[in-house]
Amino acid sequence: MTALFRGELLKLRTTRTALGYAAAAVILTLAFTIITITSGDLHSLADKRSALAVGSGVSAILLLFGVVGSAAEYRHHTLAPALLVAPGRSRLLVARMLAYGGAGLLIGALMLIVGLGVGIPLLSGEAGPSLRGDDYVHLIGGGLLDSGLCAMLGVAIGALVANQVAAVIGVIVWLFIVEPLAAPLLHRASAYTISQTATSLGGGTDGELLAWGAAFAVLAVWTAVFVVGAGVVDARRDV
Amino acid sequence: MSLTAPATTTATIEAVGLTKRFGPIAAVDDLSFRVREGAVTGFLGPNGAGKTTTLRMVLGLARPTAGSSTIRGVPFAQLSDPARTVGANLESCGAHPGRSARNHLRSITTLGGLPPSRVEEVLALVELTSAADRRVGGYSMGMRQRLGLATALLGDPAVLVLDEPANGLDPQGIRWLRDFLRGAAADGRTVLVSSHVLAEVEQTVDDVVVIHRGRLVKEGPVASLTTGRGVRVRTPQVVELIAALERDGAEVDRHADGLLTVRRRTAAQVGDAAWRAGIPVHELADDTATLEEVFFALTDDTAAADTTEPVVA
């Protein structure tokens, strides 16, 4: 498994995809943080924490990062030579998820450094209570877990769908159309959707929320469901 | 540089009743064949005959609807060390267009647990070292073929499976490939190489497996397919030679310009008969078909439609 993980990590490092997504995530975080803090009065703890959190929009970028990287294996036929030297498809998928999870953590760390580095000084001028130590633990710990898990979930979705364009469009439609439209109908259960668990885990405060431990568990279950689905489909798929 | 000899020469590929259906269409239909160890075997058939699908099934990349295949006696997925046993290059070189050739090979080497030194060795072998840091997206078709071949060679495998490796190669590249394949067989490797361009493989392969519409139509050594049409003999005394040969038990067909085709006799026997009868001979040779002629005869749609059972040599 170590060799597979190292091989997938090497593949990840040797195209511009990860760099592009990292840049997009950091720029979006920077823009989101500055716009949120400078455009409104953030007096409550919830508002301030939300302004610094890894939002669901940024989580979506990491999800797409995993989707694009994973589905590219089928689009560019790069899976075949890998399977010829390492025929275990499930092991290869798990190794790829771990590699993207690690990359997601790294991108999440960059986002947090930028977001907190810019946001904390800007928030210092706002009235109301200041963020406490446990708020920062949630923002940082939850943000990192959110980033890593979203990238892994993306890999699983990409492996399940295989068609890169369909997978990307499907994820965007699901996160930004289906889940928001379904939220009023789901009431409290909307806290368990993918975007809302990502928001809860990252420290966001909008919509129905879960405690960040529960959010981590739910997002992990979402990931596990897609991994199992991808494993079953991939085992029967012709490459 | 040269290839090192594999540790063992027991490698063979065997397919038994391989079938692949896509809905009502049988891309491969009850296909059985065997690839001899240490030989270069041409896997021939027209476009769409099912060659690539068959190779994918043999390599565990596609699931057969029925039947099975083995490499050195076990299914590909059960090989204990696949990277060092089988090297394969399918239609695409399998490299991400945004990745350099060197990094592509490094990643496959790492995934397969192979020595990193193999990357530079195979790059040199396929003469891609100078372009190794360029992105594969900018490669020509011929360069991609060489990269695919380099990928297949990373594990220094005893078995090579190559799908249309000459596609996109220039004449020098085709000659290089021919020499390479012969060298691989001389080193004791088993090579299965698919092609639909017979001129590329005729001088290279020892055996052929010919398929058409997913079914086996011929299997065996090239020599057994291209010989056996008879003996060509040309003489100014046609009538006398026919009489002499028929007295000797031969069957003779007469053509224009004093040309005869003699069956059931070797060239030596025909020459001896002519000499005994005192008849001059201006041409005497075995009448061999080209592989191309055999191929077209085997894969002609009318002939193929008449073949209800596969013909195995």
XYZ file of C-alpha atoms in Angstrom:
552
model
C 0.000 0.000 0.000
C 2.910 2.349 0.707
C 4.169 1.980 -2.870
C 0.708 2.649 -4.248
C 0.320 5.728 -2.049
C 3.734 7.044 -3.092
C 2.939 6.371 -6.729
C -0.401 8.186 -6.544
C 1.247 11.072 -4.694
C 3.856 11.282 -7.432
C 1.126 11.357 -10.090
C -0.614 14.095 -8.149
C 2.543 16.192 -7.914
C 3.524 15.897 -11.545
C 0.627 17.659 -13.256
C -0.570 21.224 -12.802
C -4.008 20.151 -11.590
C -3.268 20.287 -7.870
C -1.466 23.593 -8.222
C -4.394 25.078 -10.137
C -6.941 23.970 -7.583
C -4.764 25.143 -4.686
C -4.455 28.575 -6.293
C -8.217 28.741 -6.923
C -9.008 27.691 -3.357
C -6.615 30.221 -1.835
C -7.820 33.079 -4.052
C -11.469 32.270 -3.294
C -10.738 32.085 0.422
C -8.980 35.422 0.284
C -11.822 37.048 -1.660
C -14.518 35.485 0.536
C -12.799 36.572 3.756
C -12.178 40.151 2.649
C -15.632 40.646 1.120
C -17.457 39.108 4.087
C -15.614 41.130 6.700
C -15.573 44.466 4.878
C -19.118 44.380 3.569
C -21.067 43.908 6.801
C -21.109 44.501 10.517
C -19.896 41.307 12.147
C -20.759 41.731 15.796
C -21.649 38.200 16.925
C -19.279 35.300 17.502
C -21.183 33.255 14.910
C -20.744 35.938 12.251
C -17.038 36.265 12.968
C -16.452 32.529 12.954
C -18.380 32.147 9.722
C -16.245 34.825 8.088
C -13.077 32.853 8.820
C -14.448 29.354 8.163
C -13.653 27.123 5.218
C -17.018 27.648 3.530
C -19.034 25.144 1.537
C -18.071 26.942 -1.685
C -14.385 26.354 -0.988
C -15.148 22.766 0.075
C -16.770 22.315 -3.325
C -13.486 23.258 -4.986
C -11.700 20.499 -3.102
C -14.488 18.104 -3.976
C -14.042 19.025 -7.642
C -10.270 18.666 -7.259
C -10.797 15.029 -6.274
C -13.454 14.450 -8.933
C -11.330 15.861 -11.760
C -8.174 14.029 -10.685
C -9.930 10.706 -10.242
C -12.048 10.832 -13.401
C -8.962 11.915 -15.377
C -7.669 8.361 -14.880
C -10.456 7.189 -17.166
C -10.453 10.203 -19.495
C -6.754 9.946 -20.284
C -6.590 6.131 -20.003
C -3.920 6.407 -17.315
C -5.569 3.756 -15.170
C -4.617 0.868 -17.471
C -0.810 1.081 -17.086
C -1.248 1.478 -13.333
C -3.462 -1.622 -13.151
C -0.976 -3.573 -15.231
C 1.671 -3.178 -12.534
C -0.742 -3.113 -9.573
C -3.893 -5.057 -10.501
C -5.786 -4.502 -7.219
C -8.336 -1.871 -8.229
C -9.708 -1.245 -4.732
C -6.240 -0.832 -3.241
C -5.338 1.610 -5.989
C -8.524 3.597 -5.347
C -7.826 3.750 -1.615
C -4.228 4.831 -2.284
C -5.481 7.580 -4.610
C -7.970 8.734 -1.988
C -5.264 8.915 0.642
C -2.991 10.876 -1.692
C -5.753 13.350 -2.543
C -6.756 13.494 1.114
C -3.204 14.518 1.978
C -3.193 17.095 -0.793
C -6.577 18.341 0.441
C -5.119 18.797 3.927
C -2.237 20.791 2.471
C -4.552 23.004 0.403
C -6.781 23.417 3.468
C -3.768 24.516 5.501
C -2.905 27.112 2.845
C -6.490 28.375 2.838
C -6.502 28.670 6.618
C -3.162 30.475 6.691
C -4.429 32.986 4.139
C -7.946 33.245 5.587
C -6.850 33.632 9.202
C -3.828 35.740 8.315
C -6.000 38.290 6.523
C -9.217 37.842 8.505
C -7.977 38.121 12.082
C -6.475 41.620 11.638
C -9.573 42.779 9.755
C -11.897 41.407 12.469
C -9.929 43.086 15.235
C -11.654 46.361 14.396
C -15.157 44.898 14.688
C -17.294 45.451 17.778
C -18.560 42.606 19.947
C -16.911 39.580 21.532
C -13.677 38.183 20.126
C -13.240 34.622 18.942
C -12.062 32.246 21.666
C -9.431 29.533 21.598
C -11.979 26.760 21.005
C -13.349 28.714 18.041
C -9.909 28.686 16.465
C -9.501 24.982 17.234
C -12.784 24.329 15.410
C -11.855 26.584 12.485
C -8.431 25.045 12.042
C -9.116 21.417 12.973
C -12.495 21.303 11.273
C -11.216 23.188 8.248
C -8.358 20.751 7.731
C -10.589 17.693 8.159
C -13.182 19.243 5.863
C -10.578 19.879 3.153
C -9.083 16.407 3.354
C -12.420 14.597 3.452
C -13.895 16.643 0.583
C -10.921 15.799 -1.641
C -11.303 12.101 -0.752
C -15.050 12.204 -1.364
C -14.339 13.785 -4.753
C -11.991 10.932 -5.672
C -14.681 8.410 -4.795
C -17.307 10.261 -6.847
C -14.908 10.535 -9.799
C -14.184 6.805 -9.658
C -17.893 6.016 -9.427
C -18.963 8.175 -12.378
C -15.744 7.865 -14.450
C -16.966 10.363 -17.056
C -15.124 13.523 -16.044
C -17.542 16.058 -17.525
C -20.607 14.269 -16.169
C -19.021 13.963 -12.728
C -18.089 17.659 -12.530
C -21.495 18.839 -13.745
C -23.238 16.359 -11.458
C -21.346 17.566 -8.383
C -22.000 21.238 -9.178
C -25.699 20.633 -9.800
C -25.997 18.550 -6.636
C -24.196 21.006 -4.346
C -25.529 24.263 -5.705
C -29.006 23.388 -6.997
C -30.354 20.113 -5.612
C -29.248 20.447 -1.980
C -30.248 24.144 -1.566
C -33.641 23.449 -3.163
C -34.157 20.375 -0.987
C -33.070 22.060 2.254
C -36.464 23.681 3.088
C -38.176 20.352 2.533
C -35.683 18.443 4.640
C -35.922 20.840 7.612
C -33.550 19.645 10.359
C -32.367 16.759 8.169
C -30.752 19.259 5.796
C -27.861 19.342 8.272
C -26.866 15.931 6.896
C -26.443 16.984 3.266
C -22.908 17.044 1.859
C -22.614 20.825 1.641
C -24.113 21.409 5.073
C -21.916 18.834 6.808
C -18.927 20.485 5.127
C -20.125 23.858 6.398
C -20.603 22.503 9.935
C -17.220 20.789 9.948
C -15.383 23.838 8.600
C -16.811 26.098 11.291
C -19.515 27.830 9.253
C -22.653 28.994 11.011
C -25.252 29.235 8.239
C -28.259 26.902 7.956
C -28.920 23.729 9.953
C -25.738 22.696 11.700
C -24.167 19.690 13.349
C -21.555 19.624 16.065
C -18.186 19.385 14.323
C -17.531 15.843 15.584
C -20.905 14.755 14.240
C -20.282 16.644 10.998
C -16.962 14.835 10.588
C -18.693 11.480 11.128
C -21.478 12.265 8.634
C -19.035 13.493 5.974
C -16.971 10.357 6.571
C -20.106 8.249 6.046
C -20.863 10.113 2.795
C -17.284 9.368 1.696
C -17.534 5.715 2.717
C -20.811 5.271 0.824
C -19.264 6.639 -2.369
C -16.075 4.622 -1.890
C -18.014 1.384 -1.554
C -20.144 2.312 -4.565
C -17.055 3.199 -6.589
C -15.336 -0.031 -5.527
C -18.293 -2.166 -6.622
C -18.722 -0.356 -9.959
C -14.995 -0.116 -10.671
C -14.471 -3.835 -10.106
C -16.940 -4.577 -12.911
C -15.848 -1.795 -15.247
C -13.792 -2.403 -18.365
C -10.768 -0.125 -18.476
C 21.896 -0.852 -24.518
C 20.480 -4.344 -24.651
C 17.764 -6.126 -22.811
C 18.794 -8.513 -20.107
C 17.443 -12.026 -20.406
C 14.426 -12.801 -18.235
C 14.886 -15.198 -15.355
C 12.629 -17.817 -16.879
C 11.466 -18.815 -20.334
C 8.293 -20.693 -19.398
C 5.942 -17.850 -20.278
C 2.893 -18.598 -22.380
C -0.489 -17.008 -22.903
C -3.582 -19.132 -23.289
C -7.171 -18.134 -23.974
C -10.017 -20.619 -23.680
C -13.476 -19.799 -24.979
C -13.041 -16.070 -24.456
C -16.261 -14.246 -25.199
C -17.158 -10.598 -24.818
C -20.634 -9.353 -25.616
C -21.770 -5.747 -25.701
C -25.524 -6.195 -25.655
C -26.458 -8.308 -28.674
C -23.063 -7.820 -30.320
C -20.333 -10.394 -29.734
C -17.056 -8.474 -30.010
C -15.166 -11.668 -29.165
C -16.866 -14.993 -29.688
C -15.636 -18.227 -28.091
C -12.019 -17.448 -28.904
C -9.333 -19.939 -27.940
C -5.656 -19.683 -28.798
C -2.245 -20.317 -27.350
C 0.917 -18.229 -27.549
C 4.123 -20.230 -27.666
C 6.899 -19.313 -25.260
C 9.933 -17.564 -26.658
C 8.192 -16.721 -29.925
C 6.811 -13.582 -31.486
C 3.159 -14.203 -32.201
C 1.208 -11.885 -34.445
C -2.371 -11.306 -33.358
C -3.953 -10.350 -36.627
C -7.344 -9.241 -37.770
C -9.059 -6.381 -39.593
C -10.068 -3.247 -37.695
C -12.893 -4.111 -35.330
C -12.070 -7.819 -35.308
C -11.846 -7.842 -31.508
C -8.062 -7.779 -31.068
C -7.888 -4.999 -28.477
C -10.879 -6.327 -26.560
C -9.226 -9.735 -26.423
C -5.938 -8.296 -25.187
C -7.772 -6.289 -22.522
C -9.453 -9.461 -21.291
C -6.135 -11.325 -21.231
C -4.643 -8.472 -19.188
C -7.527 -8.325 -16.710
C -8.645 -4.874 -17.854
C -11.963 -6.119 -19.238
C -14.236 -8.819 -17.855
C -15.036 -11.628 -20.276
C -18.690 -12.535 -20.682
C -17.501 -16.139 -20.801
C -14.254 -18.065 -20.995
C -10.917 -17.436 -19.364
C -7.305 -16.650 -20.085
C -4.040 -17.326 -18.332
C -0.500 -16.071 -18.446
C 2.057 -18.628 -17.336
C -0.812 -20.770 -16.100
C -2.666 -18.251 -13.954
C -5.128 -15.416 -14.633
C -3.409 -12.029 -14.889
C -4.983 -10.778 -11.656
C -3.421 -13.678 -9.754
C 0.155 -13.161 -10.964
C 2.408 -12.820 -7.963
C 4.577 -10.162 -9.586
C 2.667 -8.763 -12.577
C 5.040 -5.853 -13.241
C 7.980 -8.208 -13.749
C 5.965 -10.881 -15.561
C 3.978 -9.027 -18.195
C 4.644 -5.732 -19.921
C 1.849 -4.365 -22.049
C 1.132 -1.398 -24.229
C -2.429 -0.942 -25.365
C -3.829 1.520 -27.889
C -3.043 4.645 -25.902
C 0.331 5.126 -24.209
C -1.540 5.655 -20.935
C 0.240 8.832 -19.922
C -1.483 12.009 -18.761
C -0.935 14.696 -21.428
C 0.130 17.178 -18.773
C 2.797 14.908 -17.304
C 6.315 14.443 -18.647
C 7.391 11.055 -19.950
C 9.986 10.735 -17.206
C 7.435 11.442 -14.476
C 4.952 9.057 -16.085
C 7.544 6.286 -15.986
C 8.569 7.237 -12.437
C 4.968 6.943 -11.265
C 4.476 3.518 -12.860
C 7.813 2.360 -11.456
C 6.770 3.482 -7.981
C 3.314 1.899 -8.221
C 4.820 -1.389 -9.364
C 7.607 -1.419 -6.773
C 10.238 -1.459 -9.531
C 13.798 -0.080 -9.287
C 13.880 3.675 -10.123
C 16.965 3.055 -12.290
C 14.716 1.337 -14.856
C 13.264 4.702 -15.877
C 16.486 5.946 -17.456
C 17.244 2.501 -18.895
C 13.965 2.211 -20.780
C 14.091 5.848 -21.890
C 17.480 5.144 -23.443
C 16.230 1.884 -24.945
C 13.372 3.586 -26.802
C 15.539 6.639 -27.567
C 13.361 9.125 -25.715
C 15.884 10.431 -23.182
C 16.259 13.839 -24.811
C 12.475 14.386 -24.823
C 11.789 12.821 -21.433
C 11.049 16.079 -19.640
C 8.575 17.321 -22.221
C 4.856 16.956 -21.547
C 3.376 13.931 -23.282
C 0.588 16.096 -24.711
C 3.160 17.553 -27.106
C 4.438 14.175 -28.296
C 3.954 12.855 -31.817
C 2.143 9.550 -32.324
C 5.454 7.774 -32.816
C 6.865 9.196 -29.584
C 3.779 8.074 -27.709
C 4.243 4.590 -29.107
C 7.819 4.561 -27.878
C 6.700 5.788 -24.467
C 4.083 3.053 -24.319
C 6.744 0.521 -25.172
C 9.048 1.987 -22.516
C 6.240 1.629 -19.969
C 5.760 -2.002 -20.954
C 9.482 -2.661 -20.493
C 9.833 -1.117 -17.028
C 9.578 -4.456 -15.240
C 11.954 -6.193 -17.689
C 9.122 -8.699 -18.203
C 9.226 -12.192 -19.673
C 5.999 -11.588 -21.591
C 5.229 -8.609 -23.813
C 1.737 -7.798 -25.049
C 1.722 -4.970 -27.579
C -1.360 -3.597 -29.301
C -0.622 -2.087 -32.713
C 2.867 -0.908 -31.656
C 3.828 0.212 -35.155
C 0.987 2.722 -35.447
C 2.465 6.147 -36.056
C 6.046 4.939 -36.408
C 8.103 6.137 -39.371
C 9.984 3.556 -41.504
C 13.055 3.819 -39.281
C 10.846 3.333 -36.239
C 9.217 0.274 -37.773
C 12.618 -1.229 -38.532
C 13.722 -0.439 -34.979
C 10.568 -2.101 -33.610
C 11.122 -5.158 -35.795
C 14.691 -5.545 -34.564
C 13.562 -4.964 -31.009
C 10.870 -7.650 -31.166
C 13.241 -10.160 -32.728
C 15.793 -9.352 -30.029
C 13.183 -9.812 -27.328
C 12.275 -13.246 -28.693
C 15.950 -14.164 -29.000
C 16.275 -13.329 -25.305
C 13.584 -15.894 -24.591
C 10.683 -13.524 -24.171
C 7.194 -14.334 -25.320
C 5.752 -11.549 -27.456
C 2.134 -11.173 -28.512
C 1.802 -8.292 -30.945
C -1.449 -7.244 -32.569
C -1.610 -5.557 -35.929
C -3.816 -5.037 -38.917
C -0.901 -3.969 -41.136
C 0.618 -7.223 -42.305
C 3.700 -5.796 -43.966
C 4.822 -4.642 -40.524
C 4.640 -8.053 -38.940
C 5.390 -10.466 -41.766
C 9.139 -10.234 -41.265
C 8.862 -10.298 -37.488
C 6.482 -12.949 -36.270
C 7.020 -16.689 -35.857
C 3.389 -17.599 -35.313
C 0.087 -15.965 -36.077
C -3.357 -15.971 -34.540
C -5.841 -14.606 -37.070
C -9.270 -13.508 -35.898
C -12.203 -12.092 -37.783
C -15.435 -10.810 -36.279
C -14.252 -11.986 -32.887
C -13.673 -15.574 -33.956
C -10.514 -17.535 -34.565
C -9.947 -18.289 -38.227
C -6.363 -19.543 -38.182
C -3.600 -20.249 -35.707
C -0.116 -21.603 -36.241
C 3.399 -20.927 -37.504
C 3.642 -18.376 -40.323
C 5.463 -20.891 -42.501
C 2.554 -23.324 -42.320
C 0.208 -20.638 -43.613
C 2.318 -19.246 -46.406
C 3.667 -22.474 -47.902
C 1.943 -25.469 -49.420
C 0.445 -23.987 -52.588
C 2.804 -26.109 -54.713
C 5.849 -25.626 -56.921
C 6.197 -22.996 -59.646
C 8.035 -24.244 -62.712
C 8.528 -22.556 -66.076
C 9.661 -24.389 -69.214
C 9.622 -23.913 -73.002
C 8.436 -27.567 -73.354
C 5.177 -27.335 -71.436
C 3.418 -30.359 -72.874
C 6.387 -32.665 -72.381
C 6.954 -31.550 -68.791
C 3.279 -31.954 -67.885
C 3.375 -35.492 -69.236
C 6.551 -36.305 -67.349
C 5.214 -34.922 -64.063
C 1.832 -36.637 -64.379
C 3.590 -39.927 -65.076
C 5.390 -39.272 -61.815
C 2.076 -38.829 -59.918
C 1.983 -35.032 -59.681
C -1.023 -32.762 -60.224
C -0.257 -29.940 -62.629
C -2.037 -26.678 -63.432
C -1.051 -24.895 -66.622
C -0.791 -21.078 -66.820
C 0.333 -18.626 -69.506
C 3.950 -18.166 -70.631
C 4.994 -21.738 -69.935
C 4.273 -21.484 -66.218
C 3.044 -24.547 -64.353
C 1.955 -25.064 -60.766
C 2.792 -28.549 -59.529
C 1.150 -30.023 -56.432
C 2.033 -33.118 -54.404
C 5.694 -32.773 -55.347
C 8.601 -30.788 -53.901
C 10.709 -28.441 -56.010
C 13.553 -30.991 -55.896
C 11.296 -33.770 -57.158
C 10.036 -31.568 -60.005
C 13.599 -30.647 -60.962
C 14.674 -34.300 -60.932
C 11.703 -35.320 -63.119
C 12.527 -32.608 -65.664
C 16.191 -33.575 -65.721
C 15.374 -37.261 -66.256
C 13.075 -36.314 -69.191
C 15.719 -34.003 -70.635
C 13.416 -30.972 -70.433
C 14.945 -27.513 -69.842
C 13.630 -25.585 -66.821
C 13.812 -21.758 -66.713
C 12.270 -21.224 -63.274
C 11.752 -23.506 -60.296
C 10.565 -22.404 -56.840
C 8.179 -23.207 -54.032
C 4.947 -21.323 -54.646
C 4.515 -19.495 -51.310
C 1.736 -17.062 -50.520
C 2.469 -13.803 -48.738
C 1.007 -13.391 -45.291
C -1.117 -10.643 -46.767
C -2.620 -13.014 -49.323
C -3.358 -15.569 -46.604
C -4.839 -12.891 -44.379
C -7.181 -11.584 -47.043
C -8.239 -15.104 -47.937
C -9.004 -15.832 -44.274
C -10.785 -12.609 -43.501
C -12.703 -12.207 -46.713
C -16.299 -11.700 -45.599
C -17.675 -14.274 -47.990
C -15.147 -16.883 -46.967
C -15.563 -16.028 -43.306
C -19.312 -16.401 -43.541
C -18.811 -19.941 -44.813
C -16.649 -20.823 -41.802
C -18.977 -22.316 -39.261
C -16.185 -23.775 -37.154
C -12.852 -22.146 -36.395
C -10.010 -23.664 -38.364
C -7.034 -24.366 -36.166
C -3.782 -25.258 -37.841
